[in-house]
Coordinates of C-alpha atoms in Angstrom, one line a residue:
M1 CA 100.6 -45.3 7.4
K2 CA 97.2 -43.8 8.2
Q3 CA 95.4 -46.8 6.8
W4 CA 96.9 -49.7 8.6
P5 CA 95.4 -49.5 12.2
A6 CA 91.8 -49.7 11.0
L7 CA 92.2 -52.1 8.1
L8 CA 94.2 -54.6 10.2
D9 CA 91.3 -55.4 12.5
K10 CA 90.8 -59.2 11.9
N11 CA 87.1 -58.7 12.5
L12 CA 87.0 -56.9 9.2
S13 CA 88.8 -59.5 7.1
E14 CA 85.7 -61.5 6.1
T15 CA 84.3 -58.3 4.6
I16 CA 87.4 -57.0 3.0
F17 CA 88.3 -60.4 1.5
N18 CA 84.9 -61.7 0.9
G19 CA 85.0 -64.6 -1.5
F20 CA 88.3 -66.0 -0.3
K21 CA 88.4 -69.0 2.0
Q22 CA 88.9 -68.0 5.7
P23 CA 88.4 -69.7 9.1
D24 CA 84.8 -69.9 10.3
N25 CA 84.1 -67.2 12.9
L26 CA 81.8 -68.1 15.8
V27 CA 81.7 -64.8 17.8
K28 CA 83.3 -61.4 17.1
N29 CA 83.8 -58.6 19.5
I30 CA 84.3 -55.2 17.9
N31 CA 84.8 -52.2 20.3
G32 CA 83.0 -54.1 23.0
F33 CA 80.0 -55.1 20.9
F34 CA 79.2 -58.7 20.1
Y35 CA 78.5 -60.0 16.6
V36 CA 77.4 -63.3 15.1
D37 CA 77.0 -63.6 11.3
N38 CA 77.5 -59.8 11.1
K39 CA 74.4 -59.2 13.4
Q40 CA 74.8 -57.5 16.7
I41 CA 73.8 -59.6 19.7
E42 CA 73.9 -59.3 23.5
R43 CA 76.7 -60.6 25.6
I44 CA 74.5 -63.3 27.2
E45 CA 73.6 -64.6 23.7
A46 CA 77.3 -64.8 22.8
I47 CA 78.0 -66.8 25.9
D48 CA 75.2 -69.2 25.1
I49 CA 76.4 -69.7 21.5
I50 CA 80.0 -70.4 22.8
N51 CA 78.7 -72.8 25.4
K52 CA 76.8 -74.9 22.8
F53 CA 79.8 -75.4 20.6
K54 CA 81.2 -78.9 21.4
Q55 CA 84.6 -78.8 19.7
Q56 CA 87.7 -76.7 20.5
L57 CA 87.8 -73.0 19.7
I58 CA 90.5 -70.5 19.3
I59 CA 90.4 -66.9 20.7
K60 CA 92.7 -64.1 19.8
P61 CA 92.9 -60.3 19.8
S62 CA 91.5 -58.9 16.5
I63 CA 94.0 -56.0 16.7
E64 CA 97.7 -56.4 17.4
S65 CA 98.2 -60.2 18.1
G66 CA 101.7 -60.3 16.8
S67 CA 104.1 -63.1 17.9
G68 CA 101.2 -65.3 19.0
R69 CA 100.3 -62.8 21.8
M70 CA 97.1 -64.0 23.6
I71 CA 96.2 -66.6 21.0
N72 CA 94.7 -69.5 22.9
V73 CA 92.9 -72.7 22.2
F74 CA 90.2 -73.8 24.6
A75 CA 87.3 -76.3 25.0
I76 CA 84.0 -75.7 26.8
N77 CA 82.1 -77.8 29.3
N78 CA 79.0 -76.4 31.0
F79 CA 80.0 -72.8 30.7
K80 CA 83.5 -73.5 31.9
T81 CA 86.5 -73.3 29.5
S82 CA 89.8 -75.2 29.6
F83 CA 91.8 -71.9 29.6
K84 CA 93.0 -71.5 33.2
G85 CA 89.7 -73.0 34.4
M86 CA 87.9 -69.7 33.5
S87 CA 84.2 -69.5 32.9
I88 CA 83.1 -68.2 29.5
N89 CA 82.1 -65.0 31.1
S90 CA 85.5 -64.6 32.8
L91 CA 87.3 -65.4 29.6
L92 CA 85.4 -62.6 27.8
D93 CA 86.3 -60.2 30.6
Y94 CA 90.0 -61.3 30.3
Y95 CA 90.0 -60.3 26.6
N96 CA 88.0 -57.2 27.3
K97 CA 87.2 -56.1 23.8
D98 CA 88.4 -56.4 20.1
Y99 CA 88.8 -60.1 19.8
I100 CA 87.6 -63.0 17.7
I101 CA 86.5 -66.5 18.5
Q102 CA 86.9 -69.0 15.6
K103 CA 86.4 -72.6 14.9
I104 CA 89.7 -74.6 14.6
V105 CA 90.9 -75.1 11.0
E106 CA 91.2 -78.7 10.2
Q107 CA 94.5 -78.5 8.4
S108 CA 96.2 -80.4 5.6
M109 CA 97.6 -83.8 6.7
D110 CA 100.8 -82.9 4.9
M111 CA 101.2 -79.6 6.8
K112 CA 100.1 -81.3 10.1
S113 CA 103.0 -83.7 9.7
L114 CA 105.4 -80.8 10.2
N115 CA 104.0 -80.3 13.7
P116 CA 100.7 -81.8 14.8
T117 CA 99.7 -79.4 17.5
S118 CA 99.9 -76.1 15.5
L119 CA 98.4 -74.7 12.4
N120 CA 101.6 -74.5 10.3
T121 CA 101.3 -71.6 7.9
L122 CA 103.0 -70.1 4.8
R123 CA 104.3 -66.6 5.3
I124 CA 104.3 -65.0 1.8
M125 CA 105.6 -61.5 1.2
S126 CA 104.2 -59.7 -1.8
Y127 CA 105.1 -56.4 -3.5
M128 CA 102.6 -54.4 -5.5
R129 CA 104.1 -52.8 -8.6
E130 CA 102.4 -50.6 -11.2
T131 CA 100.8 -53.5 -13.1
E132 CA 101.6 -56.7 -11.1
I133 CA 102.0 -58.3 -7.8
H134 CA 105.4 -59.8 -7.3
I135 CA 106.3 -62.4 -4.6
L136 CA 109.4 -61.3 -2.8
S137 CA 109.8 -64.4 -0.5
S138 CA 107.9 -67.4 0.9
I139 CA 108.6 -69.4 4.0
V140 CA 106.8 -72.0 6.1
R141 CA 106.4 -71.5 9.8
I142 CA 106.4 -74.6 11.9
G143 CA 105.3 -74.7 15.5
G144 CA 107.4 -76.2 18.3
A145 CA 106.4 -79.6 19.8
G146 CA 103.2 -79.1 21.9
S147 CA 102.7 -75.5 20.8
H148 CA 99.4 -74.2 19.5
T149 CA 101.1 -71.5 17.5
D150 CA 103.7 -71.6 14.7
N151 CA 105.6 -68.5 15.8
Y152 CA 109.3 -68.4 15.2
S153 CA 109.9 -66.4 18.4
T154 CA 108.1 -68.9 20.7
G155 CA 110.0 -72.1 19.8
G156 CA 109.0 -72.6 16.2
V157 CA 111.1 -73.1 13.1
V158 CA 111.1 -71.3 9.8
C159 CA 112.2 -72.7 6.4
G160 CA 112.4 -71.2 3.0
I161 CA 110.1 -72.3 0.1
K162 CA 111.5 -72.5 -3.4
D163 CA 109.3 -71.3 -6.4
D164 CA 108.2 -74.9 -7.1
G165 CA 106.9 -75.4 -3.5
N166 CA 109.9 -77.5 -2.3
L167 CA 111.3 -76.6 1.1
R168 CA 114.9 -75.7 1.4
E169 CA 117.4 -78.0 3.1
Y170 CA 117.6 -76.2 6.4
G171 CA 115.2 -74.8 8.9
Y172 CA 116.1 -72.2 11.5
P173 CA 114.9 -71.9 15.1
Y174 CA 115.0 -68.6 16.9
F175 CA 117.8 -69.9 19.1
G176 CA 120.3 -72.7 18.3
E177 CA 121.7 -74.4 15.2
R178 CA 119.9 -74.8 11.9
V179 CA 118.1 -78.1 11.5
K180 CA 117.4 -80.6 8.7
K181 CA 114.4 -82.2 10.3
T182 CA 111.3 -81.0 12.2
E183 CA 110.8 -82.2 15.7
S184 CA 108.2 -84.7 14.3
G185 CA 110.9 -86.2 12.1
V186 CA 110.0 -84.7 8.6
V187 CA 113.1 -84.1 6.5
L188 CA 112.6 -80.5 5.3
G189 CA 114.5 -80.8 2.0
T190 CA 112.1 -83.6 0.8
F191 CA 108.9 -81.8 1.7
I192 CA 106.7 -80.2 -1.0
V193 CA 104.0 -77.7 0.0
P194 CA 100.7 -78.9 -1.4
N195 CA 99.0 -76.5 -3.9
F196 CA 101.7 -73.9 -3.4
N197 CA 100.9 -72.3 -6.7
K198 CA 97.3 -71.8 -5.6
A199 CA 98.4 -70.1 -2.4
I200 CA 100.6 -67.7 -4.5
S201 CA 97.7 -67.0 -6.8
M202 CA 95.4 -66.3 -3.8
V203 CA 97.9 -63.9 -2.3
K204 CA 98.2 -62.0 -5.6
E205 CA 94.4 -61.6 -6.0
M206 CA 94.0 -60.5 -2.4
H207 CA 96.7 -57.9 -2.6
F208 CA 94.8 -56.0 -5.2
K209 CA 92.0 -55.5 -2.6
I210 CA 94.2 -53.3 -0.4
P211 CA 96.4 -51.2 -2.7
Y212 CA 97.2 -48.8 0.2
F213 CA 100.1 -51.2 1.1
R214 CA 102.8 -51.8 -1.4
I215 CA 104.4 -54.7 0.6
I216 CA 102.3 -57.2 2.6
S217 CA 103.2 -60.3 4.6
W218 CA 100.4 -62.9 4.3
D219 CA 99.7 -65.9 6.6
I220 CA 98.1 -68.7 4.6
G221 CA 97.1 -72.1 5.9
L222 CA 96.0 -75.2 4.0
D223 CA 92.8 -77.0 5.0
I224 CA 92.1 -80.7 5.1
T225 CA 91.6 -80.7 1.3
N226 CA 94.9 -78.8 0.8
T227 CA 92.9 -75.7 -0.2
P228 CA 94.7 -72.4 0.7
I229 CA 92.9 -70.6 3.5
F230 CA 93.6 -66.9 4.5
I231 CA 94.5 -66.5 8.2
E232 CA 95.7 -62.9 8.4
Y233 CA 97.9 -60.2 6.8
N234 CA 100.6 -58.0 8.2
T235 CA 101.7 -54.5 7.0
Y236 CA 103.4 -52.9 10.0
R237 CA 106.4 -54.5 11.7
Q238 CA 106.4 -57.2 9.1
G239 CA 110.0 -58.3 9.8
I240 CA 112.5 -59.3 7.1
G241 CA 114.8 -61.4 9.3
V242 CA 113.0 -64.7 8.8
H243 CA 113.0 -64.2 5.0
Q244 CA 116.6 -63.3 4.7
I245 CA 117.8 -66.1 7.1
T246 CA 116.0 -68.7 5.0
N247 CA 116.0 -67.3 1.4
G248 CA 118.8 -64.7 1.3
P249 CA 118.5 -61.0 0.3
L250 CA 114.9 -60.0 0.2
F251 CA 114.4 -57.4 -2.4
G252 CA 116.7 -58.9 -5.1
E253 CA 116.2 -57.3 -8.5
F254 CA 113.8 -54.7 -7.0
T255 CA 116.3 -53.3 -4.4
D256 CA 117.1 -50.0 -6.2
E257 CA 113.4 -49.6 -7.1
L258 CA 112.2 -50.0 -3.5
L259 CA 114.9 -47.8 -2.1
E260 CA 113.9 -45.1 -4.5
I261 CA 110.2 -45.4 -3.4
G262 CA 111.5 -45.1 0.2
R263 CA 113.4 -41.9 -0.5
K264 CA 110.3 -40.3 -2.0
Y265 CA 108.1 -41.1 1.0
K266 CA 107.1 -38.2 3.2
P267 CA 105.3 -39.0 6.5

């Protein structure tokens, strides 16, 4: 419990998980200080770098951005952003400190077909045992039509993934009846997640980097070449509802084992 607040700062991810494919960072703000390529710069330099970037960018808090909170996509034109018409300077004031500005991930065409406006990600929950990393459950998170995020609680759909990468027959929105198709018309039960086995292998390798946490929920995207790309990981308030709605009981054969670990825990 003492480890999670510091290690979950997204600005540290490229260091902790060095060597694993991640989104390209343009500017990072850590405790109010600006960094580019791990070198500290002045605010005016950060503004100039952002202004020169001609494609869309994404900005999000680096600490506590759960449920898509304050994750926004914006474009720039002559120091003005498309987010509420704010200038770059005003946008940085709006986020105050501890945030990250990244280049948009050009995602897999297969994953994009599920919903073209959001980065649709795999949520994979792993459990670290004595000598292995075991995958407890995997789902795909699909954004709602027109949404830039894939969050279940803001109009998205979740669907279970079988061990072979095939999606299950039904997807589940936060409200309403289960569905067999995405809003873009993809039949869930016929969809196969590209390179699912590589995403699983990536998660297992990454979990060994942070053994402080026995159970971790990973968000993994797929880039334009269908290569898995690490987005973020979650340890506190991971949530089990989306997994059990889609895939059934979460802990399975490890239920007694995990309950015993819980009984031994002393805060």
